[in-house]
PDB file of C-alpha atoms in Angstrom:
ATOM      1  CA  GLY A   1       0.083   0.007  -0.086  1.00 33.00           C
ATOM      2  CA  GLU A   2       0.921   3.477  -0.106  1.00 36.00           C
ATOM      3  CA  SER A   3       3.405   4.638   2.422  1.00 35.00           C
ATOM      4  CA  VAL A   4       2.961   8.334   2.389  1.00 38.00           C
ATOM      5  CA  GLY A   5       1.212   9.213   5.581  1.00 40.00           C
ATOM      6  CA  LEU A   6       2.775   7.146   7.913  1.00 48.00           C
ATOM      7  CA  HIS A   7       4.454   8.771  10.882  1.00 62.00           C
ATOM      8  CA  LEU A   8       2.672  12.149  10.001  1.00 79.00           C
ATOM      9  CA  PRO A   9       0.621  14.532  12.572  1.00 89.00           C
ATOM     10  CA  THR A  10      -2.903  13.564  12.029  1.00 92.00           C
ATOM     11  CA  LEU A  11      -5.957  16.042  12.231  1.00 94.00           C
ATOM     12  CA  SER A  12      -9.237  14.414  12.672  1.00 96.00           C
ATOM     13  CA  VAL A  13     -12.454  16.408  11.797  1.00 96.00           C
ATOM     14  CA  GLN A  14     -16.241  16.059  11.630  1.00 97.00           C
ATOM     15  CA  GLU A  15     -17.569  16.248   8.024  1.00 97.00           C
ATOM     16  CA  GLY A  16     -18.993  19.524   7.671  1.00 97.00           C
ATOM     17  CA  ASP A  17     -16.902  21.370  10.301  1.00 97.00           C
ATOM     18  CA  ASN A  18     -14.200  23.581   9.390  1.00 97.00           C
ATOM     19  CA  SER A  19     -10.374  22.260   9.254  1.00 97.00           C
ATOM     20  CA  ILE A  20      -7.219  24.283  10.238  1.00 96.00           C
ATOM     21  CA  ILE A  21      -3.824  22.833   9.010  1.00 96.00           C
ATOM     22  CA  ASN A  22      -0.666  24.639  10.066  1.00 94.00           C
ATOM     23  CA  CYS A  23       2.680  24.918   8.969  1.00 93.00           C
ATOM     24  CA  ALA A  24       5.935  26.590  10.382  1.00 92.00           C
ATOM     25  CA  TYR A  25       8.447  27.562   7.778  1.00 89.00           C
ATOM     26  CA  SER A  26      12.177  27.981   8.284  1.00 83.00           C
ATOM     27  CA  ASN A  27      13.437  30.754   6.148  1.00 86.00           C
ATOM     28  CA  SER A  28      12.473  34.313   6.518  1.00 86.00           C
ATOM     29  CA  ALA A  29      14.034  35.090   3.026  1.00 85.00           C
ATOM     30  CA  SER A  30      11.085  32.918   1.727  1.00 88.00           C
ATOM     31  CA  ASP A  31       8.492  35.046  -0.297  1.00 89.00           C
ATOM     32  CA  TYR A  32       6.199  32.486  -1.915  1.00 92.00           C
ATOM     33  CA  PHE A  33       4.129  29.675  -0.050  1.00 94.00           C
ATOM     34  CA  ILE A  34       2.230  26.892  -1.536  1.00 95.00           C
ATOM     35  CA  TRP A  35      -0.200  24.465  -0.286  1.00 96.00           C
ATOM     36  CA  TYR A  36      -0.475  20.893  -1.671  1.00 96.00           C
ATOM     37  CA  LYS A  37      -2.930  18.110  -1.222  1.00 97.00           C
ATOM     38  CA  GLN A  38      -1.528  14.488  -1.762  1.00 95.00           C
ATOM     39  CA  GLU A  39      -4.156  11.591  -1.896  1.00 95.00           C
ATOM     40  CA  SER A  40      -3.135   8.033  -1.722  1.00 91.00           C
ATOM     41  CA  GLY A  41      -1.375   6.801  -4.606  1.00 91.00           C
ATOM     42  CA  LYS A  42      -1.170  10.255  -6.468  1.00 94.00           C
ATOM     43  CA  GLY A  43       1.335  12.928  -6.700  1.00 95.00           C
ATOM     44  CA  PRO A  44       0.950  16.372  -4.935  1.00 96.00           C
ATOM     45  CA  GLN A  45      -1.869  18.379  -6.159  1.00 96.00           C
ATOM     46  CA  PHE A  46      -1.493  22.315  -6.102  1.00 96.00           C
ATOM     47  CA  ILE A  47      -4.394  24.000  -3.903  1.00 96.00           C
ATOM     48  CA  ILE A  48      -3.809  27.530  -3.208  1.00 97.00           C
ATOM     49  CA  ASP A  49      -0.264  29.850  -2.796  1.00 96.00           C
ATOM     50  CA  ILE A  50       0.220  33.194  -1.416  1.00 96.00           C
ATOM     51  CA  ARG A  51       3.104  35.711  -1.897  1.00 94.00           C
ATOM     52  CA  SER A  52       4.838  37.319   0.923  1.00 92.00           C
ATOM     53  CA  ASN A  53       3.293  40.571   0.249  1.00 94.00           C
ATOM     54  CA  MET A  54      -0.057  39.307   1.353  1.00 96.00           C
ATOM     55  CA  ASP A  55      -1.138  37.931   4.575  1.00 96.00           C
ATOM     56  CA  LYS A  56      -4.524  36.290   3.459  1.00 97.00           C
ATOM     57  CA  ARG A  57      -5.593  34.647   0.093  1.00 97.00           C
ATOM     58  CA  GLN A  58      -8.894  32.991  -0.344  1.00 97.00           C
ATOM     59  CA  GLY A  59     -10.060  30.107  -2.943  1.00 95.00           C
ATOM     60  CA  GLN A  60     -12.954  28.151  -3.066  1.00 93.00           C
ATOM     61  CA  ARG A  61     -13.431  26.575   0.404  1.00 96.00           C
ATOM     62  CA  VAL A  62      -9.951  27.502   1.457  1.00 97.00           C
ATOM     63  CA  THR A  63      -8.128  30.249   2.983  1.00 98.00           C
ATOM     64  CA  VAL A  64      -4.373  30.856   3.299  1.00 97.00           C
ATOM     65  CA  LEU A  65      -3.207  32.628   5.969  1.00 97.00           C
ATOM     66  CA  LEU A  66       0.411  34.220   6.466  1.00 96.00           C
ATOM     67  CA  ASN A  67       2.190  35.443   9.640  1.00 95.00           C
ATOM     68  CA  LYS A  68       5.598  36.594   8.545  1.00 92.00           C
ATOM     69  CA  THR A  69       6.404  37.650  11.888  1.00 93.00           C
ATOM     70  CA  VAL A  70       6.423  34.078  13.294  1.00 93.00           C
ATOM     71  CA  LYS A  71       7.013  32.362  10.129  1.00 92.00           C
ATOM     72  CA  HIS A  72       3.620  30.656  10.164  1.00 94.00           C
ATOM     73  CA  LEU A  73       1.260  29.622   7.602  1.00 94.00           C
ATOM     74  CA  SER A  74      -2.210  27.815   7.795  1.00 96.00           C
ATOM     75  CA  LEU A  75      -4.618  26.253   5.693  1.00 97.00           C
ATOM     76  CA  GLN A  76      -8.517  26.796   6.191  1.00 97.00           C
ATOM     77  CA  ILE A  77     -11.092  24.735   4.631  1.00 97.00           C
ATOM     78  CA  ALA A  78     -14.485  25.468   4.943  1.00 97.00           C
ATOM     79  CA  ALA A  79     -17.044  22.373   5.553  1.00 97.00           C
ATOM     80  CA  THR A  80     -14.777  19.688   5.314  1.00 97.00           C
ATOM     81  CA  GLN A  81     -15.804  16.860   3.093  1.00 96.00           C
ATOM     82  CA  PRO A  82     -14.757  13.135   2.650  1.00 96.00           C
ATOM     83  CA  GLY A  83     -13.072  13.955  -0.347  1.00 96.00           C
ATOM     84  CA  ASP A  84     -10.644  16.428   1.525  1.00 97.00           C
ATOM     85  CA  SER A  85      -9.213  13.470   3.249  1.00 97.00           C
ATOM     86  CA  ALA A  86      -5.524  13.538   2.262  1.00 96.00           C
ATOM     87  CA  VAL A  87      -1.999  14.576   3.260  1.00 94.00           C
ATOM     88  CA  TYR A  88      -1.381  18.384   2.925  1.00 96.00           C
ATOM     89  CA  PHE A  89       1.981  19.968   2.580  1.00 92.00           C
ATOM     90  CA  CYS A  90       3.100  23.518   2.615  1.00 94.00           C
ATOM     91  CA  ALA A  91       6.086  24.649   0.482  1.00 93.00           C
ATOM     92  CA  GLU A  92       8.375  27.672   0.747  1.00 91.00           C
ATOM     93  CA  ASN A  93      10.448  29.198  -2.357  1.00 87.00           C
ATOM     94  CA  ASN A  94      13.200  31.384  -1.298  1.00 76.00           C
ATOM     95  CA  ARG A  95      13.895  34.607  -3.026  1.00 64.00           C
ATOM     96  CA  GLY A  96      15.803  34.393  -6.238  1.00 58.00           C
ATOM     97  CA  TYR A  97      15.927  30.772  -5.844  1.00 61.00           C
ATOM     98  CA  GLN A  98      14.644  27.793  -8.153  1.00 67.00           C
ATOM     99  CA  LYS A  99      14.320  25.193  -5.318  1.00 74.00           C
ATOM    100  CA  VAL A 100      11.195  24.738  -3.130  1.00 85.00           C
ATOM    101  CA  THR A 101      11.302  23.277   0.383  1.00 86.00           C
ATOM    102  CA  PHE A 102       8.724  21.196   1.384  1.00 89.00           C
ATOM    103  CA  GLY A 103       7.400  20.572   4.748  1.00 87.00           C
ATOM    104  CA  THR A 104       6.850  16.951   6.051  1.00 84.00           C
ATOM    105  CA  GLY A 105       2.903  17.102   5.636  1.00 91.00           C
ATOM    106  CA  THR A 106      -0.445  16.723   7.616  1.00 93.00           C
ATOM    107  CA  LYS A 107      -2.787  13.714   7.347  1.00 93.00           C
ATOM    108  CA  LEU A 108      -6.322  15.122   7.567  1.00 96.00           C
ATOM    109  CA  GLN A 109      -8.926  12.231   8.289  1.00 96.00           C
ATOM    110  CA  VAL A 110     -12.730  13.284   7.805  1.00 96.00           C
ATOM    111  CA  ILE A 111     -15.097  11.502   9.764  1.00 95.00           C
ATOM    112  CA  PRO A 112     -18.419  10.961   8.140  1.00 91.00           C
TER     113      PRO A 112
ATOM    114  CA  ASN B   1      -3.863  17.988 -21.307  1.00 61.00           C
ATOM    115  CA  ALA B   2      -2.311  14.918 -19.668  1.00 79.00           C
ATOM    116  CA  GLY B   3      -0.176  17.194 -17.490  1.00 94.00           C
ATOM    117  CA  VAL B   4       3.170  15.625 -16.116  1.00 97.00           C
ATOM    118  CA  THR B   5       3.286  11.744 -17.037  1.00 97.00           C
ATOM    119  CA  GLN B   6       5.567   9.275 -15.345  1.00 97.00           C
ATOM    120  CA  THR B   7       6.526   6.015 -16.572  1.00 97.00           C
ATOM    121  CA  PRO B   8       6.743   3.223 -15.458  1.00 97.00           C
ATOM    122  CA  LYS B   9       4.229   3.440 -12.317  1.00 96.00           C
ATOM    123  CA  PHE B  10       5.721   0.621 -10.383  1.00 96.00           C
ATOM    124  CA  GLN B  11       9.070  -1.288 -10.710  1.00 96.00           C
ATOM    125  CA  VAL B  12      10.805  -3.857  -8.652  1.00 97.00           C
ATOM    126  CA  LEU B  13      14.603  -4.075  -9.284  1.00 96.00           C
ATOM    127  CA  LYS B  14      17.499  -6.212  -8.063  1.00 97.00           C
ATOM    128  CA  THR B  15      20.481  -4.793  -6.219  1.00 97.00           C
ATOM    129  CA  GLY B  16      22.895  -3.479  -8.952  1.00 97.00           C
ATOM    130  CA  GLN B  17      20.477  -3.361 -11.962  1.00 97.00           C
ATOM    131  CA  SER B  18      20.012   0.007 -13.814  1.00 96.00           C
ATOM    132  CA  MET B  19      17.082   1.719 -15.040  1.00 96.00           C
ATOM    133  CA  THR B  20      15.569   5.025 -16.283  1.00 97.00           C
ATOM    134  CA  LEU B  21      12.764   6.773 -14.962  1.00 98.00           C
ATOM    135  CA  GLN B  22      10.762   9.004 -17.583  1.00 98.00           C
ATOM    136  CA  CYS B  23       8.843  12.182 -17.208  1.00 98.00           C
ATOM    137  CA  ALA B  24       7.179  14.099 -19.743  1.00 98.00           C
ATOM    138  CA  GLN B  25       5.087  17.461 -19.553  1.00 97.00           C
ATOM    139  CA  ASP B  26       2.738  19.047 -22.033  1.00 96.00           C
ATOM    140  CA  MET B  27       2.272  22.282 -20.256  1.00 95.00           C
ATOM    141  CA  ASN B  28       5.182  24.238 -21.999  1.00 94.00           C
ATOM    142  CA  HIS B  29       6.913  24.653 -18.899  1.00 94.00           C
ATOM    143  CA  ASN B  30      10.651  25.521 -18.704  1.00 93.00           C
ATOM    144  CA  SER B  31      11.610  24.141 -15.441  1.00 92.00           C
ATOM    145  CA  MET B  32      11.588  20.177 -14.552  1.00 95.00           C
ATOM    146  CA  TYR B  33      12.449  18.534 -11.333  1.00 95.00           C
ATOM    147  CA  TRP B  34      12.802  15.011  -9.770  1.00 97.00           C
ATOM    148  CA  TYR B  35      12.057  14.572  -6.251  1.00 96.00           C
ATOM    149  CA  ARG B  36      11.902  11.130  -3.776  1.00 97.00           C
ATOM    150  CA  GLN B  37       9.396  10.775  -1.125  1.00 95.00           C
ATOM    151  CA  ASP B  38      10.018   8.556   1.988  1.00 91.00           C
ATOM    152  CA  PRO B  39       8.142   8.093   4.881  1.00 80.00           C
ATOM    153  CA  GLY B  40       8.291  11.202   7.291  1.00 72.00           C
ATOM    154  CA  MET B  41      11.019  12.660   5.274  1.00 76.00           C
ATOM    155  CA  GLY B  42       8.847  14.917   2.882  1.00 83.00           C
ATOM    156  CA  LEU B  43       9.800  15.593  -0.465  1.00 92.00           C
ATOM    157  CA  ARG B  44      13.503  15.636  -1.213  1.00 93.00           C
ATOM    158  CA  LEU B  45      14.925  17.298  -4.512  1.00 93.00           C
ATOM    159  CA  ILE B  46      17.274  15.017  -6.451  1.00 96.00           C
ATOM    160  CA  TYR B  47      17.929  17.067  -9.525  1.00 95.00           C
ATOM    161  CA  TYR B  48      16.422  19.706 -11.457  1.00 94.00           C
ATOM    162  CA  SER B  49      16.416  21.617 -14.802  1.00 94.00           C
ATOM    163  CA  ALA B  50      15.868  25.396 -14.633  1.00 90.00           C
ATOM    164  CA  SER B  51      15.606  25.290 -18.555  1.00 89.00           C
ATOM    165  CA  GLU B  52      16.441  23.104 -21.540  1.00 90.00           C
ATOM    166  CA  GLY B  53      19.916  22.412 -21.896  1.00 88.00           C
ATOM    167  CA  THR B  54      20.736  22.888 -17.813  1.00 92.00           C
ATOM    168  CA  THR B  55      20.612  20.648 -15.122  1.00 95.00           C
ATOM    169  CA  ASP B  56      21.462  21.143 -11.421  1.00 93.00           C
ATOM    170  CA  LYS B  57      21.998  18.806  -8.310  1.00 94.00           C
ATOM    171  CA  GLY B  58      19.525  19.195  -5.731  1.00 92.00           C
ATOM    172  CA  GLU B  59      19.426  17.853  -2.248  1.00 90.00           C
ATOM    173  CA  VAL B  60      20.372  14.211  -2.644  1.00 94.00           C
ATOM    174  CA  PRO B  61      21.906  13.734  -5.968  1.00 96.00           C
ATOM    175  CA  ASN B  62      24.133  10.720  -5.265  1.00 96.00           C
ATOM    176  CA  GLY B  63      23.542   7.506  -7.426  1.00 96.00           C
ATOM    177  CA  TYR B  64      21.231   9.369 -10.028  1.00 98.00           C
ATOM    178  CA  ASN B  65      21.831  10.843 -13.282  1.00 97.00           C
ATOM    179  CA  VAL B  66      19.379  13.124 -15.219  1.00 97.00           C
ATOM    180  CA  SER B  67      18.824  14.053 -19.050  1.00 97.00           C
ATOM    181  CA  ARG B  68      17.118  16.868 -20.195  1.00 96.00           C
ATOM    182  CA  LEU B  69      15.913  15.251 -23.467  1.00 89.00           C
ATOM    183  CA  ASN B  70      14.118  18.410 -24.708  1.00 95.00           C
ATOM    184  CA  LYS B  71      11.909  21.089 -23.427  1.00 95.00           C
ATOM    185  CA  ARG B  72       9.046  18.119 -22.565  1.00 97.00           C
ATOM    186  CA  GLU B  73      11.245  15.579 -21.428  1.00 97.00           C
ATOM    187  CA  PHE B  74      13.313  14.966 -18.257  1.00 98.00           C
ATOM    188  CA  SER B  75      14.467  11.533 -17.198  1.00 98.00           C
ATOM    189  CA  LEU B  76      16.035  10.116 -13.913  1.00 98.00           C
ATOM    190  CA  ARG B  77      18.745   7.145 -13.984  1.00 98.00           C
ATOM    191  CA  LEU B  78      19.860   4.894 -11.576  1.00 97.00           C
ATOM    192  CA  GLU B  79      23.107   3.369 -12.709  1.00 93.00           C
ATOM    193  CA  SER B  80      23.561   0.768  -9.960  1.00 96.00           C
ATOM    194  CA  ALA B  81      20.555   0.399  -7.873  1.00 96.00           C
ATOM    195  CA  ALA B  82      20.763   0.176  -4.165  1.00 97.00           C
ATOM    196  CA  PRO B  83      18.056  -0.831  -1.581  1.00 96.00           C
ATOM    197  CA  SER B  84      18.332   2.495  -0.021  1.00 96.00           C
ATOM    198  CA  GLN B  85      17.073   3.923  -3.356  1.00 97.00           C
ATOM    199  CA  THR B  86      13.725   2.113  -2.598  1.00 97.00           C
ATOM    200  CA  SER B  87      11.066   5.269  -2.519  1.00 97.00           C
ATOM    201  CA  VAL B  88       8.400   6.861  -4.317  1.00 97.00           C
ATOM    202  CA  TYR B  89       9.784   9.102  -7.244  1.00 98.00           C
ATOM    203  CA  PHE B  90       7.853  12.155  -8.500  1.00 98.00           C
ATOM    204  CA  CYS B  91       8.461  14.491 -11.416  1.00 98.00           C
ATOM    205  CA  ALA B  92       7.401  17.997 -11.492  1.00 96.00           C
ATOM    206  CA  SER B  93       7.075  21.085 -13.742  1.00 95.00           C
ATOM    207  CA  LYS B  94       6.655  24.705 -13.666  1.00 92.00           C
ATOM    208  CA  LEU B  95       6.860  27.883 -15.694  1.00 89.00           C
ATOM    209  CA  ARG B  96      10.176  29.567 -15.495  1.00 82.00           C
ATOM    210  CA  ASP B  97       8.708  32.614 -13.233  1.00 77.00           C
ATOM    211  CA  ARG B  98       9.740  32.118  -9.542  1.00 74.00           C
ATOM    212  CA  ASN B  99       6.342  32.686  -7.988  1.00 85.00           C
ATOM    213  CA  GLN B 100       4.457  29.690  -9.922  1.00 89.00           C
ATOM    214  CA  PRO B 101       3.595  26.511  -8.417  1.00 92.00           C
ATOM    215  CA  GLN B 102       5.114  22.913  -9.361  1.00 93.00           C
ATOM    216  CA  HIS B 103       2.881  20.461 -10.897  1.00 95.00           C
ATOM    217  CA  PHE B 104       3.401  16.903 -10.143  1.00 97.00           C
ATOM    218  CA  GLY B 105       3.136  13.569 -11.796  1.00 97.00           C
ATOM    219  CA  ASP B 106       1.410  10.715  -9.976  1.00 96.00           C
ATOM    220  CA  GLY B 107       4.689   9.069  -9.259  1.00 96.00           C
ATOM    221  CA  THR B 108       7.178   6.046  -9.768  1.00 97.00           C
ATOM    222  CA  ARG B 109       7.153   3.415  -6.958  1.00 96.00           C
ATOM    223  CA  LEU B 110      10.470   1.489  -6.955  1.00 97.00           C
ATOM    224  CA  SER B 111      11.402  -1.321  -4.840  1.00 96.00           C
ATOM    225  CA  ILE B 112      14.804  -2.413  -4.803  1.00 97.00           C
ATOM    226  CA  LEU B 113      15.517  -6.021  -3.518  1.00 95.00           C
TER     227      LEU B 113
END
């Protein structure tokens, strides 16, 4: 079976509730941040991104918040659905640098 | 549009065998990447190609080689496979502009016995 998801922090939420997934990033020079969703057996899928000149960005049912003071990023999912069950990664892009650094991920389990 | 296509999806090798993982993208992206994903370690960059004709080492390049065949294709080669290379390998691509997300394939699951 798929080995991604073992040993990851897990967030369990009731269907219909809101979910908040947190991420601490490491580099104060990072200026672009991305959230990815990875379902079992699949590659990471882009959800939403935010640049460092913003502190909030909204998409469809998702909101990303950026707090540069404490180097913290969060992903809020409204009205969580069973299809939201997956591993969620944050990623940071350093200013002027081609490489992206990924977090280890949080597993979201939606309880029907 | 298929996006990023990786072949094969699964492979089992014996120690010392060689193999090439293939990746192709149809989004006209300039930059392409190879990652490995292991439990609890997140995605680690093996090699990347910022544009056609260039390749650079990432975080964990030892034991691997790459070829940027053309703008669409970026292959990863294991010359002499080792059990430590058992992993899930992902290819990604993106536009050259820095503030753009990477788009991933669905991975190659590689086991080395």
